[in-house]
Amino acid sequence: MIKIELLSEKNFNEHSLDSYERRQDVKRVFRRKGSEYVLVEMPYVEDWSLEKKRQVAADISSAEYISYIALERNNVVGFIGLKKQLNDQYMILDMMHVSATYRGNGTGRKLFNIGKEEAKKAGAKALYISACSSEETISFYKAMGAKLTNNPIQEIADDEPYDLQMVCNVE
């Protein structure tokens, strides 16, 4: 049974993501064509090295984040990292992942809904998401109620030029 907990020193450390399965087999991605986004074939595998996993673990456990982890038998199978500092009306959903073998069971939905609640508690009007452009990722965020934004946070959009900039109202 998967339980979701606020990340703390008691349930998370720098090695907590060492065995985390980040793998995503991407087949199609969204790309801008004129004023529209279209799906294009672009197969690749997204995965993280041990070094990257440890950097993410350090990031989401830092004082800059409000983070939740999904655990099964004390193993991290998903997480969400939200920037504490609001950017105007937005709380930034900086990272959200569910381990490959746990996708499709509602864990992502639970984590996302917790993110919306945290944003609401912080006084944000919406979650801001710079989302990987893979078909599966965008489908997930759209199913959660997120929409493409016409007013991206330029610094974030410039940092990840292939990501789609999305917002999800929390009110």
One Martini backbone bead per residue (centre of mass of N, CA, C, O) as a GRO file, in nm:
protein
  171
    1MET     BB    1   0.096   0.037   0.023
    2ILE     BB    2   0.047   0.370  -0.043
    3LYS     BB    3   0.213   0.650   0.101
    4ILE     BB    4   0.176   0.995   0.198
    5GLU     BB    5   0.443   1.232   0.274
    6LEU     BB    6   0.607   1.453   0.430
    7LEU     BB    7   0.905   1.563   0.397
    8SER     BB    8   1.177   1.433   0.602
    9GLU     BB    9   1.435   1.329   0.805
   10LYS     BB   10   1.275   1.054   0.875
   11ASN     BB   11   1.199   0.976   0.539
   12PHE     BB   12   1.471   1.132   0.430
   13ASN     BB   13   1.760   1.125   0.204
   14GLU     BB   14   2.033   1.131  -0.013
   15HIS     BB   15   1.948   0.800  -0.077
   16SER     BB   16   1.631   0.772  -0.147
   17LEU     BB   17   1.687   0.768  -0.486
   18ASP     BB   18   1.887   0.541  -0.575
   19SER     BB   19   1.634   0.322  -0.662
   20TYR     BB   20   1.493   0.501  -0.848
   21GLU     BB   21   1.250   0.486  -1.119
   22ARG     BB   22   1.270   0.720  -1.390
   23ARG     BB   23   1.187   0.593  -1.636
   24GLN     BB   24   1.117   0.706  -1.987
   25ASP     BB   25   0.936   0.613  -2.274
   26VAL     BB   26   0.957   0.805  -2.551
   27LYS     BB   27   0.775   0.885  -2.856
   28ARG     BB   28   0.615   1.162  -2.812
   29VAL     BB   29   0.605   1.518  -2.890
   30PHE     BB   30   0.572   1.851  -2.834
   31ARG     BB   31   0.549   2.104  -3.096
   32ARG     BB   32   0.593   2.397  -3.241
   33LYS     BB   33   0.353   2.514  -3.502
   34GLY     BB   34   0.344   2.810  -3.490
   35SER     BB   35   0.048   2.838  -3.284
   36GLU     BB   36   0.093   2.530  -3.244
   37TYR     BB   37   0.064   2.203  -3.109
   38VAL     BB   38   0.245   1.907  -3.199
   39LEU     BB   39   0.289   1.581  -3.273
   40VAL     BB   40   0.606   1.407  -3.256
   41GLU     BB   41   0.842   1.201  -3.346
   42MET     BB   42   1.067   1.117  -3.045
   43PRO     BB   43   1.257   0.886  -2.951
   44TYR     BB   44   1.327   0.826  -2.596
   45VAL     BB   45   1.523   0.809  -2.293
   46GLU     BB   46   1.446   0.875  -1.960
   47ASP     BB   47   1.708   0.927  -1.720
   48TRP     BB   48   1.895   0.868  -1.416
   49SER     BB   49   2.153   0.920  -1.242
   50LEU     BB   50   2.290   0.901  -0.940
   51GLU     BB   51   2.369   1.198  -0.930
   52LYS     BB   52   2.088   1.311  -1.000
   53LYS     BB   53   1.932   1.185  -0.766
   54ARG     BB   54   2.098   1.335  -0.544
   55GLN     BB   55   2.027   1.620  -0.636
   56VAL     BB   56   1.721   1.595  -0.605
   57ALA     BB   57   1.724   1.522  -0.307
   58ALA     BB   58   1.852   1.789  -0.218
   59ASP     BB   59   1.642   1.980  -0.332
   60ILE     BB   60   1.367   1.864  -0.198
   61SER     BB   61   1.516   1.896   0.104
   62SER     BB   62   1.513   2.183   0.101
   63ALA     BB   63   1.406   2.500   0.217
   64GLU     BB   64   1.264   2.576  -0.073
   65TYR     BB   65   1.072   2.328  -0.008
   66ILE     BB   66   0.773   2.146  -0.073
   67SER     BB   67   0.753   1.798   0.012
   68TYR     BB   68   0.644   1.485  -0.127
   69ILE     BB   69   0.602   1.132  -0.059
   70ALA     BB   70   0.593   0.812  -0.201
   71LEU     BB   71   0.530   0.503  -0.026
   72GLU     BB   72   0.677   0.166  -0.035
   73ARG     BB   73   0.826   0.014   0.199
   74ASN     BB   74   1.017   0.281   0.229
   75ASN     BB   75   0.991   0.347  -0.078
   76VAL     BB   76   1.037   0.558  -0.332
   77VAL     BB   77   0.762   0.623  -0.592
   78GLY     BB   78   0.727   0.939  -0.531
   79PHE     BB   79   0.708   1.304  -0.613
   80ILE     BB   80   0.692   1.649  -0.480
   81GLY     BB   81   0.811   1.985  -0.578
   82LEU     BB   82   0.774   2.296  -0.409
   83LYS     BB   83   0.798   2.623  -0.416
   84LYS     BB   84   0.768   2.843  -0.161
   85GLN     BB   85   0.816   3.075  -0.346
   86LEU     BB   86   0.639   3.295  -0.489
   87ASN     BB   87   0.524   3.382  -0.828
   88ASP     BB   88   0.321   3.582  -0.762
   89GLN     BB   89   0.040   3.368  -0.824
   90TYR     BB   90   0.257   3.134  -0.803
   91MET     BB   91   0.324   2.795  -0.771
   92ILE     BB   92   0.600   2.595  -0.811
   93LEU     BB   93   0.623   2.305  -0.998
   94ASP     BB   94   0.930   2.157  -1.023
   95MET     BB   95   0.862   1.849  -0.923
   96MET     BB   96   0.733   1.538  -1.078
   97HIS     BB   97   0.723   1.186  -0.982
   98VAL     BB   98   0.676   0.849  -1.106
   99SER     BB   99   0.742   0.548  -1.099
  100ALA     BB  100   0.713   0.342  -1.359
  101THR     BB  101   0.561   0.097  -1.192
  102TYR     BB  102   0.336   0.331  -1.063
  103ARG     BB  103   0.185   0.403  -1.299
  104GLY     BB  104  -0.176   0.432  -1.303
  105ASN     BB  105  -0.270   0.433  -0.963
  106GLY     BB  106  -0.293   0.758  -0.847
  107THR     BB  107  -0.035   0.895  -0.734
  108GLY     BB  108  -0.016   1.152  -0.907
  109ARG     BB  109  -0.289   1.269  -0.824
  110LYS     BB  110  -0.230   1.294  -0.523
  111LEU     BB  111   0.017   1.477  -0.545
  112PHE     BB  112  -0.119   1.706  -0.704
  113ASN     BB  113  -0.341   1.772  -0.495
  114ILE     BB  114  -0.142   1.855  -0.278
  115GLY     BB  115  -0.022   2.088  -0.440
  116LYS     BB  116  -0.283   2.252  -0.453
  117GLU     BB  117  -0.319   2.286  -0.148
  118GLU     BB  118  -0.051   2.433  -0.095
  119ALA     BB  119  -0.110   2.671  -0.278
  120LYS     BB  120  -0.361   2.767  -0.134
  121LYS     BB  121  -0.231   2.810   0.150
  122ALA     BB  122  -0.018   3.027   0.017
  123GLY     BB  123  -0.206   3.210  -0.197
  124ALA     BB  124  -0.238   3.087  -0.459
  125LYS     BB  125  -0.396   3.056  -0.784
  126ALA     BB  126  -0.154   2.868  -0.902
  127LEU     BB  127   0.002   2.633  -1.080
  128TYR     BB  128   0.333   2.600  -1.206
  129ILE     BB  129   0.434   2.435  -1.522
  130SER     BB  130   0.726   2.274  -1.647
  131ALA     BB  131   0.670   2.052  -1.904
  132CYS     BB  132   0.724   1.785  -2.038
  133SER     BB  133   0.655   1.709  -2.391
  134SER     BB  134   0.530   1.454  -2.347
  135GLU     BB  135   0.243   1.297  -2.401
  136GLU     BB  136   0.200   1.181  -2.111
  137THR     BB  137   0.252   1.436  -1.945
  138ILE     BB  138   0.039   1.622  -2.074
  139SER     BB  139  -0.203   1.439  -2.022
  140PHE     BB  140  -0.189   1.449  -1.720
  141TYR     BB  141  -0.214   1.758  -1.672
  142LYS     BB  142  -0.482   1.786  -1.820
  143ALA     BB  143  -0.638   1.587  -1.629
  144MET     BB  144  -0.577   1.800  -1.381
  145GLY     BB  145  -0.638   2.103  -1.536
  146ALA     BB  146  -0.424   2.191  -1.715
  147LYS     BB  147  -0.285   2.474  -1.899
  148LEU     BB  148  -0.183   2.659  -2.128
  149THR     BB  149   0.022   2.942  -2.140
  150ASN     BB  150   0.050   3.293  -2.246
  151ASN     BB  151   0.221   3.361  -1.954
  152PRO     BB  152   0.518   3.306  -1.908
  153ILE     BB  153   0.794   3.238  -1.727
  154GLN     BB  154   1.070   3.327  -1.878
  155GLU     BB  155   1.297   3.193  -1.714
  156ILE     BB  156   1.176   2.907  -1.737
  157ALA     BB  157   1.138   2.887  -2.044
  158ASP     BB  158   1.444   2.934  -2.110
  159ASP     BB  159   1.556   2.683  -1.947
  160GLU     BB  160   1.301   2.508  -2.102
  161PRO     BB  161   1.233   2.511  -2.434
  162TYR     BB  162   1.061   2.218  -2.454
  163ASP     BB  163   0.869   2.299  -2.264
  164LEU     BB  164   0.554   2.327  -2.120
  165GLN     BB  165   0.353   2.593  -2.021
  166MET     BB  166   0.164   2.569  -1.716
  167VAL     BB  167  -0.166   2.585  -1.558
  168CYS     BB  168  -0.336   2.548  -1.225
  169ASN     BB  169  -0.601   2.599  -1.068
  170VAL     BB  170  -0.691   2.627  -0.698
  171GLU     BB  171  -0.993   2.767  -0.654
   0.00000   0.00000   0.00000
